[in-house]
Amino acid sequence: MTKAHDTIEERIEEVVDSATAGLVPPPANGTFSPFRYPVFRAIWIANLFSNLGSTLQSVGAAWLMTELTPSHQLVALVQASATVPIMLLGVFAGAIADNYDRRVVMLVSQVAMLVVSALLAVMAYAGWLTPLLLLTFTLGVGTGTALNSPAWQASVRQQVDHQQLPQAIALNSISFNIARSIGPALGGLLISIWNPAFAFAINAVSYVGLIAVLLWWRPEPRKIDARPILPAVAAGMAFCARSVPLRRILIRGFALGFCLATFQSLLPGVVHESLHGREVDYGIMLGLFGIGSILAAPSIGPIRRRLGLEGILMLGSALYITALLIAAAAQSLVAAMPSAFLAGISWVLILTTINTAVQMRSPDAVLGRCLSIYQAVTFGGMALGAWTWGSLADGRGIAFALHGGAATLFVSFVLLRFLAPMPRPGEGVLRPR
């Protein structure tokens, strides 16, 4: 790659890092400049509340499952049920996002998730839920998320000018991390005062604002080169397969996703069984996880510039292994709290790095499909990991499963560091048009 090309990549990544940190003053083209666009601002605010509602539901569902069954596998499958649809349906959702009006795709998915969440709230309030029904409802919400996500991420290019895209993508990431830092503690408090049904009801209401904004938004029609779904999916997969940098990124995403599932999928069991905690304790742990992810954001840029993509993944993996070992040994909430904080830091270091690497190497024509394939691979790894670590916890205990996750992450990272190294600076990066 040329020196000029490397400079472009470095500048784009610096902008993304600054936006993720959220600490830089907003000049004309600075961190918060996408908020000057009314559509982006409205969607961002509505999506923040929607993310908060989704976090509340996730906390409520995971804790309710611990009360419905002693099976660690079923508890872990609550998280898996939210990610399995992304693995199974994600590539088709990406083709749909490229083939149809993305605003309409988002509207349909948001309305569907509102209906499913409202039914879940009613069933929980009436006391009619069983473990199987709870998994069915969370699977339904996950299906809506799988359909919505590629269309939402790709639609950012219709909300802001192209030069504002890195800042807009980073601001959307901040929205998710804010919800993840506030939502868990709030969710734990709500379900301790009332019950999980209240958290489910709040999530249903949280979709209303985003639906209203999408009904109000009238984007300029984009040129759509519609293809039948299966050939469109095949074209997206062929592009990712031909692109050596993307192929290596996807391999790493799957392996890391499989191991990253360990902490969150087993955390309800850790709090409930190992720490003998309550809903508020679970919320505190998840809140620390979210806080760690937000506080880590300012460090991503300097670390990447100093260590490179491979170095930042190594650091994130080392912190995650440490978090798993602390969680396995902890016998009290105070002793376990550092594990949640470290897991949050490593989570954002790893996933933000991989996500940004994919987006910077994906052309607009197949953007929805590239994003959906990335999500299918990474979250598919998480779903498989959640089932694996939950099964291992049932058979050998939670501590054994946590140690197994740590060992697997270490071995897989060492092997893939040589078999599927992350792209070098500038490798595969596309110039903005």
Short mmCIF file of C-alpha atoms in Angstrom, two decimals:
data_model
loop_
_atom_site.label_atom_id
_atom_site.label_comp_id
_atom_site.label_asym_id
_atom_site.label_seq_id
_atom_site.Cartn_x
_atom_site.Cartn_y
_atom_site.Cartn_z
CA MET A 1 0.00 0.00 0.00
CA THR A 2 1.15 3.56 -0.62
CA LYS A 3 2.10 5.98 2.07
CA ALA A 4 -0.87 8.21 1.11
CA HIS A 5 -3.22 5.26 1.44
CA ASP A 6 -1.84 4.44 4.89
CA THR A 7 -2.34 8.08 5.88
CA ILE A 8 -6.00 7.94 4.82
CA GLU A 9 -6.56 4.83 6.91
CA GLU A 10 -4.82 6.33 9.92
CA ARG A 11 -6.91 9.50 9.66
CA ILE A 12 -10.18 7.56 9.39
CA GLU A 13 -9.27 5.37 12.35
CA GLU A 14 -8.29 8.43 14.41
CA VAL A 15 -11.72 9.95 13.73
CA VAL A 16 -13.43 6.71 14.75
CA ASP A 17 -11.35 6.51 17.91
CA SER A 18 -12.11 10.11 18.85
CA ALA A 19 -15.82 9.57 18.27
CA THR A 20 -15.82 6.40 20.31
CA ALA A 21 -14.14 8.16 23.16
CA GLY A 22 -16.78 10.90 23.07
CA LEU A 23 -14.40 13.35 24.72
CA VAL A 24 -13.37 15.67 21.88
CA PRO A 25 -15.02 19.08 21.29
CA PRO A 26 -17.38 19.05 18.29
CA PRO A 27 -15.77 21.08 15.48
CA ALA A 28 -17.37 21.33 12.02
CA ASN A 29 -16.35 17.80 11.14
CA GLY A 30 -15.65 16.51 14.62
CA THR A 31 -16.94 13.82 16.89
CA PHE A 32 -20.49 15.07 17.30
CA SER A 33 -20.95 16.59 13.84
CA PRO A 34 -23.44 13.89 12.72
CA PHE A 35 -25.87 15.29 15.32
CA ARG A 36 -26.27 18.31 13.04
CA TYR A 37 -28.38 16.05 10.81
CA PRO A 38 -31.95 16.01 12.26
CA VAL A 39 -32.67 12.49 10.99
CA PHE A 40 -29.52 11.00 12.48
CA ARG A 41 -30.09 12.85 15.76
CA ALA A 42 -33.69 11.66 16.05
CA ILE A 43 -32.86 8.06 15.19
CA TRP A 44 -29.88 8.06 17.57
CA ILE A 45 -31.98 9.28 20.52
CA ALA A 46 -34.82 6.85 19.77
CA ASN A 47 -32.35 4.00 19.33
CA LEU A 48 -30.71 4.82 22.66
CA PHE A 49 -34.01 4.22 24.46
CA SER A 50 -34.62 1.11 22.38
CA ASN A 51 -31.18 -0.23 23.34
CA LEU A 52 -31.94 0.50 26.98
CA GLY A 53 -35.21 -1.43 26.74
CA SER A 54 -33.46 -4.36 25.09
CA THR A 55 -30.89 -4.44 27.89
CA LEU A 56 -33.65 -4.46 30.51
CA GLN A 57 -35.33 -7.38 28.77
CA SER A 58 -32.07 -9.30 28.51
CA VAL A 59 -31.42 -8.89 32.23
CA GLY A 60 -34.98 -9.86 33.12
CA ALA A 61 -35.01 -12.94 30.89
CA ALA A 62 -31.66 -14.24 32.14
CA TRP A 63 -32.65 -13.82 35.79
CA LEU A 64 -36.14 -15.25 35.28
CA MET A 65 -34.61 -18.38 33.77
CA THR A 66 -32.56 -18.94 36.95
CA GLU A 67 -35.85 -18.96 38.85
CA LEU A 68 -37.61 -21.28 36.37
CA THR A 69 -34.88 -23.93 36.18
CA PRO A 70 -31.60 -24.96 37.86
CA SER A 71 -30.09 -25.83 34.44
CA HIS A 72 -27.04 -23.72 33.58
CA GLN A 73 -27.44 -24.77 29.97
CA LEU A 74 -30.93 -23.29 29.74
CA VAL A 75 -29.75 -20.10 31.45
CA ALA A 76 -26.91 -19.82 28.94
CA LEU A 77 -29.35 -20.47 26.08
CA VAL A 78 -31.20 -17.24 26.96
CA GLN A 79 -28.21 -15.38 25.57
CA ALA A 80 -27.83 -17.88 22.74
CA SER A 81 -31.48 -17.44 21.72
CA ALA A 82 -30.79 -13.77 21.05
CA THR A 83 -27.80 -14.55 18.82
CA VAL A 84 -28.81 -17.79 17.05
CA PRO A 85 -31.14 -15.92 14.63
CA ILE A 86 -28.26 -13.63 13.66
CA MET A 87 -26.21 -16.71 12.84
CA LEU A 88 -28.97 -18.50 10.91
CA LEU A 89 -30.80 -15.58 9.28
CA GLY A 90 -28.18 -12.82 9.24
CA VAL A 91 -26.92 -13.37 5.69
CA PHE A 92 -30.51 -13.34 4.37
CA ALA A 93 -31.21 -10.17 6.37
CA GLY A 94 -28.20 -8.55 4.73
CA ALA A 95 -29.52 -9.40 1.28
CA ILE A 96 -32.92 -8.01 2.26
CA ALA A 97 -31.26 -4.80 3.44
CA ASP A 98 -29.49 -4.42 0.08
CA ASN A 99 -32.56 -5.40 -1.99
CA TYR A 100 -35.31 -3.32 -0.33
CA ASP A 101 -35.96 0.06 1.25
CA ARG A 102 -33.96 -0.14 4.46
CA ARG A 103 -36.35 2.15 6.33
CA VAL A 104 -39.25 -0.23 5.60
CA VAL A 105 -37.17 -3.24 6.67
CA MET A 106 -36.40 -1.50 9.96
CA LEU A 107 -40.06 -0.58 10.49
CA VAL A 108 -41.27 -4.14 9.96
CA SER A 109 -38.68 -5.57 12.35
CA GLN A 110 -39.35 -2.94 15.04
CA VAL A 111 -43.12 -3.53 14.97
CA ALA A 112 -42.57 -7.30 15.15
CA MET A 113 -40.27 -6.95 18.17
CA LEU A 114 -42.79 -4.67 19.90
CA VAL A 115 -45.53 -7.30 19.51
CA VAL A 116 -43.32 -10.16 20.75
CA SER A 117 -42.06 -8.15 23.74
CA ALA A 118 -45.60 -7.11 24.71
CA LEU A 119 -46.77 -10.74 24.61
CA LEU A 120 -43.75 -11.75 26.72
CA ALA A 121 -44.65 -9.11 29.32
CA VAL A 122 -48.25 -10.34 29.51
CA MET A 123 -47.20 -13.99 29.81
CA ALA A 124 -44.65 -13.18 32.53
CA TYR A 125 -47.14 -11.07 34.49
CA ALA A 126 -49.70 -13.89 34.36
CA GLY A 127 -47.11 -16.45 35.48
CA TRP A 128 -47.59 -18.61 32.39
CA LEU A 129 -43.97 -18.77 31.27
CA THR A 130 -42.00 -22.00 31.17
CA PRO A 131 -38.32 -22.30 30.24
CA LEU A 132 -39.28 -23.36 26.71
CA LEU A 133 -41.74 -20.49 26.26
CA LEU A 134 -39.21 -17.98 27.58
CA LEU A 135 -36.62 -19.20 25.08
CA THR A 136 -39.23 -19.03 22.31
CA PHE A 137 -40.00 -15.39 23.05
CA THR A 138 -36.34 -14.39 23.31
CA LEU A 139 -35.75 -16.23 20.05
CA GLY A 140 -38.52 -14.15 18.49
CA VAL A 141 -36.91 -10.91 19.64
CA GLY A 142 -33.56 -12.15 18.36
CA THR A 143 -35.12 -12.82 14.97
CA GLY A 144 -36.32 -9.22 14.81
CA THR A 145 -32.85 -8.02 15.77
CA ALA A 146 -31.29 -10.17 13.03
CA LEU A 147 -33.59 -8.62 10.43
CA ASN A 148 -33.14 -5.06 11.72
CA SER A 149 -29.39 -4.89 12.30
CA PRO A 150 -27.95 -4.96 8.74
CA ALA A 151 -30.60 -2.49 7.49
CA TRP A 152 -29.98 -0.16 10.43
CA GLN A 153 -26.19 -0.17 10.12
CA ALA A 154 -26.28 0.25 6.33
CA SER A 155 -28.90 3.03 6.52
CA VAL A 156 -26.44 5.32 8.30
CA ARG A 157 -25.11 6.23 4.86
CA GLN A 158 -28.57 7.65 4.06
CA GLN A 159 -28.63 9.73 7.25
CA VAL A 160 -25.32 11.64 6.99
CA ASP A 161 -22.81 12.68 4.36
CA HIS A 162 -20.18 10.11 3.49
CA GLN A 163 -17.38 12.04 5.21
CA GLN A 164 -19.39 11.90 8.45
CA LEU A 165 -19.76 8.11 8.30
CA PRO A 166 -16.93 7.13 10.69
CA GLN A 167 -18.22 9.53 13.35
CA ALA A 168 -21.80 8.34 12.88
CA ILE A 169 -20.83 4.67 13.21
CA ALA A 170 -18.89 5.42 16.38
CA LEU A 171 -21.77 7.44 17.88
CA ASN A 172 -24.10 4.49 17.29
CA SER A 173 -21.62 2.31 19.15
CA ILE A 174 -21.63 4.79 22.03
CA SER A 175 -25.45 4.56 22.19
CA PHE A 176 -25.22 0.81 22.68
CA ASN A 177 -22.52 1.09 25.34
CA ILE A 178 -24.43 3.76 27.28
CA ALA A 179 -27.47 1.50 27.40
CA ARG A 180 -25.33 -1.45 28.42
CA SER A 181 -23.80 0.50 31.31
CA ILE A 182 -27.07 1.89 32.68
CA GLY A 183 -29.50 -0.87 31.73
CA PRO A 184 -28.16 -3.80 33.76
CA ALA A 185 -28.15 -1.99 37.10
CA LEU A 186 -31.55 -0.47 36.35
CA GLY A 187 -32.86 -3.86 35.26
CA GLY A 188 -31.64 -5.53 38.42
CA LEU A 189 -33.31 -2.83 40.50
CA LEU A 190 -36.62 -3.06 38.62
CA ILE A 191 -36.94 -6.83 38.81
CA SER A 192 -36.03 -6.79 42.51
CA ILE A 193 -38.73 -4.18 43.28
CA TRP A 194 -41.37 -5.55 40.90
CA ASN A 195 -40.67 -8.55 38.66
CA PRO A 196 -39.25 -9.35 35.20
CA ALA A 197 -42.63 -8.65 33.58
CA PHE A 198 -42.13 -4.93 34.24
CA ALA A 199 -38.76 -4.97 32.46
CA PHE A 200 -40.37 -6.76 29.50
CA ALA A 201 -43.15 -4.15 29.36
CA ILE A 202 -40.66 -1.27 29.35
CA ASN A 203 -38.84 -2.90 26.46
CA ALA A 204 -42.09 -3.14 24.48
CA VAL A 205 -42.74 0.57 25.03
CA SER A 206 -39.17 1.46 24.05
CA TYR A 207 -39.83 0.46 20.43
CA VAL A 208 -42.56 3.08 20.02
CA GLY A 209 -40.22 6.07 19.73
CA LEU A 210 -38.04 4.47 17.06
CA ILE A 211 -41.11 3.38 15.08
CA ALA A 212 -42.44 6.96 15.18
CA VAL A 213 -39.13 8.37 13.95
CA LEU A 214 -38.96 5.86 11.12
CA LEU A 215 -42.50 6.76 10.06
CA TRP A 216 -41.48 10.44 10.02
CA TRP A 217 -38.23 9.89 8.10
CA ARG A 218 -38.49 10.12 4.32
CA PRO A 219 -35.03 9.40 2.89
CA GLU A 220 -34.11 10.00 -0.73
CA PRO A 221 -34.74 6.78 -2.68
CA ARG A 222 -31.49 4.96 -3.26
CA LYS A 223 -30.62 3.03 -6.39
CA ILE A 224 -31.25 -0.64 -5.70
CA ASP A 225 -29.75 -3.38 -7.84
CA ALA A 226 -32.25 -5.96 -6.66
CA ARG A 227 -31.38 -9.61 -7.05
CA PRO A 228 -33.15 -12.78 -5.94
CA ILE A 229 -32.30 -13.41 -2.29
CA LEU A 230 -30.26 -16.58 -2.73
CA PRO A 231 -28.04 -15.20 -5.56
CA ALA A 232 -27.62 -11.97 -3.55
CA VAL A 233 -26.53 -13.96 -0.50
CA ALA A 234 -24.17 -16.00 -2.66
CA ALA A 235 -22.63 -12.81 -4.10
CA GLY A 236 -22.00 -11.38 -0.64
CA MET A 237 -20.45 -14.62 0.62
CA ALA A 238 -18.32 -14.85 -2.53
CA PHE A 239 -16.98 -11.34 -1.97
CA CYS A 240 -16.06 -12.10 1.65
CA ALA A 241 -14.46 -15.37 0.59
CA ARG A 242 -12.36 -13.67 -2.13
CA SER A 243 -11.21 -10.86 0.14
CA VAL A 244 -8.23 -12.22 2.05
CA PRO A 245 -8.37 -9.51 4.78
CA LEU A 246 -12.11 -10.01 5.35
CA ARG A 247 -11.73 -13.77 5.38
CA ARG A 248 -9.12 -13.62 8.12
CA ILE A 249 -11.18 -11.10 10.12
CA LEU A 250 -14.23 -13.39 9.97
CA ILE A 251 -12.22 -16.38 11.17
CA ARG A 252 -10.96 -14.39 14.13
CA GLY A 253 -14.45 -13.05 14.81
CA PHE A 254 -15.90 -16.56 15.08
CA ALA A 255 -13.15 -17.84 17.37
CA LEU A 256 -13.27 -14.80 19.64
CA GLY A 257 -17.08 -14.80 19.72
CA PHE A 258 -17.07 -18.45 20.84
CA CYS A 259 -14.84 -17.60 23.79
CA LEU A 260 -16.41 -14.21 24.61
CA ALA A 261 -19.73 -15.98 25.27
CA THR A 262 -18.29 -17.56 28.40
CA PHE A 263 -18.62 -14.68 30.84
CA GLN A 264 -22.04 -13.30 29.96
CA SER A 265 -23.70 -16.67 29.44
CA LEU A 266 -22.50 -18.00 32.81
CA LEU A 267 -22.80 -14.75 34.79
CA PRO A 268 -26.40 -15.36 35.97
CA GLY A 269 -25.32 -18.73 37.35
CA VAL A 270 -22.20 -17.24 38.93
CA VAL A 271 -24.26 -14.62 40.79
CA HIS A 272 -27.11 -16.96 41.69
CA GLU A 273 -25.10 -20.04 42.65
CA SER A 274 -21.48 -19.12 43.43
CA LEU A 275 -22.12 -15.72 45.01
CA HIS A 276 -25.63 -16.45 46.38
CA GLY A 277 -26.62 -13.03 45.09
CA ARG A 278 -29.92 -11.42 44.13
CA GLU A 279 -31.25 -9.46 41.15
CA VAL A 280 -29.55 -6.24 42.24
CA ASP A 281 -26.19 -8.03 42.47
CA TYR A 282 -26.65 -9.32 38.94
CA GLY A 283 -27.49 -5.81 37.76
CA ILE A 284 -24.40 -4.42 39.49
CA MET A 285 -22.18 -6.95 37.74
CA LEU A 286 -23.66 -6.15 34.34
CA GLY A 287 -23.46 -2.45 35.08
CA LEU A 288 -19.74 -2.76 35.82
CA PHE A 289 -19.39 -4.66 32.54
CA GLY A 290 -20.96 -1.72 30.68
CA ILE A 291 -18.92 0.88 32.55
CA GLY A 292 -15.73 -0.96 31.69
CA SER A 293 -16.66 -0.95 28.01
CA ILE A 294 -17.27 2.82 27.99
CA LEU A 295 -14.10 3.69 29.91
CA ALA A 296 -12.04 1.55 27.55
CA ALA A 297 -13.13 3.50 24.47
CA PRO A 298 -10.57 6.36 24.76
CA SER A 299 -7.75 3.82 24.85
CA ILE A 300 -8.62 2.01 21.61
CA GLY A 301 -6.89 4.48 19.27
CA PRO A 302 -3.60 4.83 21.15
CA ILE A 303 -3.40 1.09 21.71
CA ARG A 304 -4.06 0.29 18.05
CA ARG A 305 -1.49 2.83 16.88
CA ARG A 306 1.09 1.41 19.23
CA LEU A 307 0.29 -2.31 19.08
CA GLY A 308 -1.66 -2.71 15.81
CA LEU A 309 -4.81 -4.75 15.30
CA GLU A 310 -3.16 -7.93 16.51
CA GLY A 311 -1.79 -6.24 19.61
CA ILE A 312 -5.12 -4.80 20.69
CA LEU A 313 -6.79 -8.20 20.28
CA MET A 314 -4.02 -9.78 22.34
CA LEU A 315 -4.53 -7.24 25.12
CA GLY A 316 -8.30 -7.74 25.06
CA SER A 317 -7.91 -11.51 25.18
CA ALA A 318 -5.48 -11.32 28.11
CA LEU A 319 -7.90 -9.14 30.08
CA TYR A 320 -10.80 -11.48 29.31
CA ILE A 321 -8.84 -14.52 30.47
CA THR A 322 -8.04 -12.68 33.70
CA ALA A 323 -11.72 -11.82 34.16
CA LEU A 324 -12.76 -15.47 33.73
CA LEU A 325 -10.19 -16.65 36.26
CA ILE A 326 -11.31 -14.05 38.81
CA ALA A 327 -14.98 -15.01 38.32
CA ALA A 328 -14.15 -18.70 38.77
CA ALA A 329 -12.39 -18.07 42.09
CA ALA A 330 -14.74 -15.43 43.56
CA GLN A 331 -16.88 -16.32 46.56
CA SER A 332 -18.39 -12.88 47.17
CA LEU A 333 -19.77 -10.01 45.12
CA VAL A 334 -16.86 -7.71 46.03
CA ALA A 335 -14.34 -10.31 44.91
CA ALA A 336 -16.20 -10.87 41.63
CA MET A 337 -16.71 -7.21 40.70
CA PRO A 338 -13.26 -6.73 39.04
CA SER A 339 -14.07 -9.62 36.69
CA ALA A 340 -17.11 -7.79 35.27
CA PHE A 341 -15.16 -4.56 34.83
CA LEU A 342 -12.27 -6.29 33.05
CA ALA A 343 -14.64 -8.32 30.88
CA GLY A 344 -16.35 -5.11 29.76
CA ILE A 345 -13.03 -3.51 28.83
CA SER A 346 -11.89 -6.53 26.83
CA TRP A 347 -15.30 -6.92 25.16
CA VAL A 348 -15.21 -3.42 23.63
CA LEU A 349 -11.51 -3.65 22.72
CA ILE A 350 -12.09 -6.85 20.76
CA LEU A 351 -15.49 -6.28 19.13
CA THR A 352 -14.95 -2.62 18.23
CA THR A 353 -11.65 -3.50 16.59
CA ILE A 354 -13.16 -6.31 14.53
CA ASN A 355 -16.30 -4.34 13.59
CA THR A 356 -14.32 -1.31 12.42
CA ALA A 357 -11.95 -3.52 10.43
CA VAL A 358 -14.89 -5.09 8.57
CA GLN A 359 -16.65 -1.81 7.78
CA MET A 360 -13.50 -0.17 6.44
CA ARG A 361 -13.01 -3.06 4.02
CA SER A 362 -16.59 -3.46 2.71
CA PRO A 363 -17.89 -1.66 -0.44
CA ASP A 364 -21.31 -0.01 -0.36
CA ALA A 365 -22.83 -2.34 -2.96
CA VAL A 366 -22.54 -5.34 -0.63
CA LEU A 367 -22.28 -3.48 2.68
CA GLY A 368 -25.44 -4.97 4.17
CA ARG A 369 -24.34 -8.46 3.26
CA CYS A 370 -20.79 -7.99 4.57
CA LEU A 371 -22.12 -6.67 7.87
CA SER A 372 -24.64 -9.49 8.15
CA ILE A 373 -22.02 -12.12 7.39
CA TYR A 374 -19.73 -10.62 10.02
CA GLN A 375 -22.57 -10.64 12.54
CA ALA A 376 -23.64 -14.16 11.59
CA VAL A 377 -20.12 -15.48 12.05
CA THR A 378 -19.29 -13.61 15.28
CA PHE A 379 -22.66 -13.97 17.01
CA GLY A 380 -22.96 -17.51 15.71
CA GLY A 381 -19.73 -18.22 17.55
CA MET A 382 -21.25 -16.62 20.64
CA ALA A 383 -24.39 -18.74 20.38
CA LEU A 384 -22.38 -21.94 20.00
CA GLY A 385 -20.13 -20.85 22.84
CA ALA A 386 -23.08 -20.11 25.14
CA TRP A 387 -24.47 -23.59 24.57
CA THR A 388 -21.04 -25.20 25.00
CA TRP A 389 -20.10 -23.41 28.21
CA GLY A 390 -23.59 -23.88 29.67
CA SER A 391 -23.44 -27.62 28.98
CA LEU A 392 -19.97 -27.82 30.50
CA ALA A 393 -21.18 -25.95 33.59
CA ASP A 394 -24.04 -28.43 34.00
CA GLY A 395 -21.69 -31.39 33.76
CA ARG A 396 -18.59 -30.17 35.60
CA GLY A 397 -19.59 -26.98 37.42
CA ILE A 398 -19.41 -23.25 36.72
CA ALA A 399 -15.78 -22.84 37.81
CA PHE A 400 -14.66 -25.63 35.47
CA ALA A 401 -16.52 -24.02 32.55
CA LEU A 402 -14.97 -20.62 33.26
CA HIS A 403 -11.50 -22.19 33.35
CA GLY A 404 -12.31 -24.02 30.11
CA GLY A 405 -13.29 -20.75 28.41
CA ALA A 406 -10.05 -19.11 29.53
CA ALA A 407 -7.93 -22.01 28.27
CA THR A 408 -9.75 -22.16 24.93
CA LEU A 409 -9.31 -18.42 24.37
CA PHE A 410 -5.58 -18.65 25.06
CA VAL A 411 -4.98 -21.64 22.77
CA SER A 412 -7.17 -20.35 19.91
CA PHE A 413 -5.56 -16.91 19.98
CA VAL A 414 -2.03 -18.35 19.83
CA LEU A 415 -2.92 -20.63 16.91
CA LEU A 416 -4.91 -18.09 14.87
CA ARG A 417 -2.29 -15.41 15.41
CA PHE A 418 -0.26 -17.39 12.87
CA LEU A 419 -2.96 -19.15 10.82
CA ALA A 420 -5.26 -16.12 10.32
CA PRO A 421 -3.38 -12.93 11.24
CA MET A 422 -5.28 -9.64 11.30
CA PRO A 423 -4.72 -7.31 8.29
CA ARG A 424 -1.71 -5.03 8.27
CA PRO A 425 -2.24 -1.22 8.29
CA GLY A 426 -3.93 -0.18 5.04
CA GLU A 427 -4.45 -3.76 3.82
CA GLY A 428 -7.83 -4.01 2.09
CA VAL A 429 -9.02 -0.56 3.26
CA LEU A 430 -11.37 1.11 0.76
CA ARG A 431 -11.09 4.79 -0.13
CA PRO A 432 -14.19 6.90 0.63
CA ARG A 433 -16.09 8.00 -2.48
#
